[in-house]
PDB file of C-alpha atoms in Angstrom:
ATOM      1  CA  UNK A   1     103.791  92.915  92.841  1.00 58.00           C
ATOM      2  CA  UNK A   2     102.886  88.891  93.367  1.00 66.00           C
ATOM      3  CA  UNK A   3      99.414  88.689  93.952  1.00 71.00           C
ATOM      4  CA  UNK A   4      98.448  84.980  95.988  1.00 71.00           C
ATOM      5  CA  UNK A   5      95.101  83.731  96.235  1.00 78.00           C
ATOM      6  CA  UNK A   6      93.357  81.512  98.504  1.00 79.00           C
ATOM      7  CA  UNK A   7      90.568  79.909  99.982  1.00 81.00           C
ATOM      8  CA  UNK A   8      89.216  81.481 103.714  1.00 83.00           C
ATOM      9  CA  UNK A   9      89.490  78.974 106.760  1.00 82.00           C
ATOM     10  CA  UNK A  10      92.167  77.483 104.173  1.00 76.00           C
ATOM     11  CA  UNK A  11      95.593  76.207 105.869  1.00 81.00           C
ATOM     12  CA  UNK A  12      98.184  78.136 102.913  1.00 79.00           C
ATOM     13  CA  UNK A  13     101.764  77.288 102.637  1.00 76.00           C
ATOM     14  CA  UNK A  14     103.830  80.635 101.669  1.00 73.00           C
ATOM     15  CA  UNK A  15     106.739  79.590  99.627  1.00 71.00           C
ATOM     16  CA  UNK A  16     109.167  82.778 101.300  1.00 67.00           C
ATOM     17  CA  UNK A  17     112.016  82.744  99.175  1.00 61.00           C
ATOM     18  CA  UNK A  18     110.154  83.125  95.996  1.00 62.00           C
ATOM     19  CA  UNK A  19     108.056  85.773  96.708  1.00 59.00           C
ATOM     20  CA  UNK A  20     110.644  88.326  99.338  1.00 55.00           C
ATOM     21  CA  UNK A  21     113.342  90.007  98.170  1.00 55.00           C
ATOM     22  CA  UNK A  22     114.430  90.896 102.048  1.00 57.00           C
ATOM     23  CA  UNK A  23     115.084  88.687 105.063  1.00 69.00           C
ATOM     24  CA  UNK A  24     111.711  89.810 106.427  1.00 76.00           C
ATOM     25  CA  UNK A  25     108.302  88.291 105.646  1.00 80.00           C
ATOM     26  CA  UNK A  26     105.297  89.457 106.746  1.00 84.00           C
ATOM     27  CA  UNK A  27     101.440  89.337 107.218  1.00 87.00           C
ATOM     28  CA  UNK A  28     100.891  92.152 109.873  1.00 87.00           C
ATOM     29  CA  UNK A  29      96.814  90.293 109.876  1.00 90.00           C
ATOM     30  CA  UNK A  30      97.665  86.781 110.014  1.00 88.00           C
ATOM     31  CA  UNK A  31     100.609  87.443 112.909  1.00 89.00           C
ATOM     32  CA  UNK A  32     102.663  86.041 110.381  1.00 87.00           C
ATOM     33  CA  UNK A  33     106.416  87.766 110.663  1.00 87.00           C
ATOM     34  CA  UNK A  34     109.381  85.630 109.706  1.00 84.00           C
ATOM     35  CA  UNK A  35     112.527  85.862 109.649  1.00 81.00           C
ATOM     36  CA  UNK A  36     114.173  84.425 105.856  1.00 77.00           C
ATOM     37  CA  UNK A  37     117.718  82.680 106.168  1.00 74.00           C
ATOM     38  CA  UNK A  38     119.589  82.758 103.642  1.00 74.00           C
ATOM     39  CA  UNK A  39     120.092  80.248 101.374  1.00 75.00           C
ATOM     40  CA  UNK A  40     117.667  77.908 103.585  1.00 75.00           C
ATOM     41  CA  UNK A  41     114.246  77.421 102.572  1.00 79.00           C
ATOM     42  CA  UNK A  42     111.627  78.850 104.380  1.00 79.00           C
ATOM     43  CA  UNK A  43     108.381  77.363 104.201  1.00 82.00           C
ATOM     44  CA  UNK A  44     105.022  79.487 106.340  1.00 83.00           C
ATOM     45  CA  UNK A  45     102.004  77.641 107.720  1.00 85.00           C
ATOM     46  CA  UNK A  46      99.148  80.248 108.505  1.00 85.00           C
ATOM     47  CA  UNK A  47      94.741  79.701 108.415  1.00 88.00           C
ATOM     48  CA  UNK A  48      93.950  82.346 105.734  1.00 87.00           C
ATOM     49  CA  UNK A  49      90.573  82.950 108.696  1.00 90.00           C
ATOM     50  CA  UNK A  50      90.066  86.633 106.801  1.00 90.00           C
ATOM     51  CA  UNK A  51      88.393  88.046 103.693  1.00 92.00           C
ATOM     52  CA  UNK A  52      89.704  90.202 102.553  1.00 93.00           C
ATOM     53  CA  UNK A  53      93.594  91.855 100.569  1.00 93.00           C
ATOM     54  CA  UNK A  54      96.413  92.314 102.383  1.00 90.00           C
ATOM     55  CA  UNK A  55      99.773  93.525 101.961  1.00 86.00           C
ATOM     56  CA  UNK A  56     102.915  91.388 102.590  1.00 83.00           C
ATOM     57  CA  UNK A  57     105.997  91.446 102.128  1.00 77.00           C
ATOM     58  CA  UNK A  58     108.885  93.351 104.176  1.00 70.00           C
ATOM     59  CA  UNK A  59     106.750  95.901 105.042  1.00 64.00           C
ATOM     60  CA  UNK A  60     108.868  98.035 107.517  1.00 66.00           C
ATOM     61  CA  UNK A  61     110.971  99.627 104.102  1.00 67.00           C
ATOM     62  CA  UNK A  62     109.427 101.558 101.626  1.00 68.00           C
ATOM     63  CA  UNK A  63     110.425 100.329  98.502  1.00 62.00           C
ATOM     64  CA  UNK A  64     110.986  97.318 100.055  1.00 65.00           C
ATOM     65  CA  UNK A  65     108.832  94.509  98.016  1.00 62.00           C
ATOM     66  CA  UNK A  66     105.581  93.460  98.602  1.00 75.00           C
ATOM     67  CA  UNK A  67     102.446  91.551  97.119  1.00 82.00           C
ATOM     68  CA  UNK A  68      98.629  91.064  97.378  1.00 87.00           C
ATOM     69  CA  UNK A  69      97.555  87.973  99.409  1.00 87.00           C
ATOM     70  CA  UNK A  70      93.854  88.036  98.610  1.00 89.00           C
ATOM     71  CA  UNK A  71      91.255  85.286 100.462  1.00 91.00           C
ATOM     72  CA  UNK A  72      88.048  85.137  99.412  1.00 89.00           C
TER      73      UNK A  72
END
């Protein structure tokens, strides 16, 4: 599990290719649901405006790679 830490209200860029093993990257609480194209760079930008710990990754599969986004 990879932890990403960001500051509340910070505009965040995530290189999804470095942390996702599947072709879908999700952070449900931020309405992030991106397809990751094989062989291409996928940068996802969102504003971290909710404090807490949120799972990210391909959340549709039980054994898929997941991580934790920490917003302080």
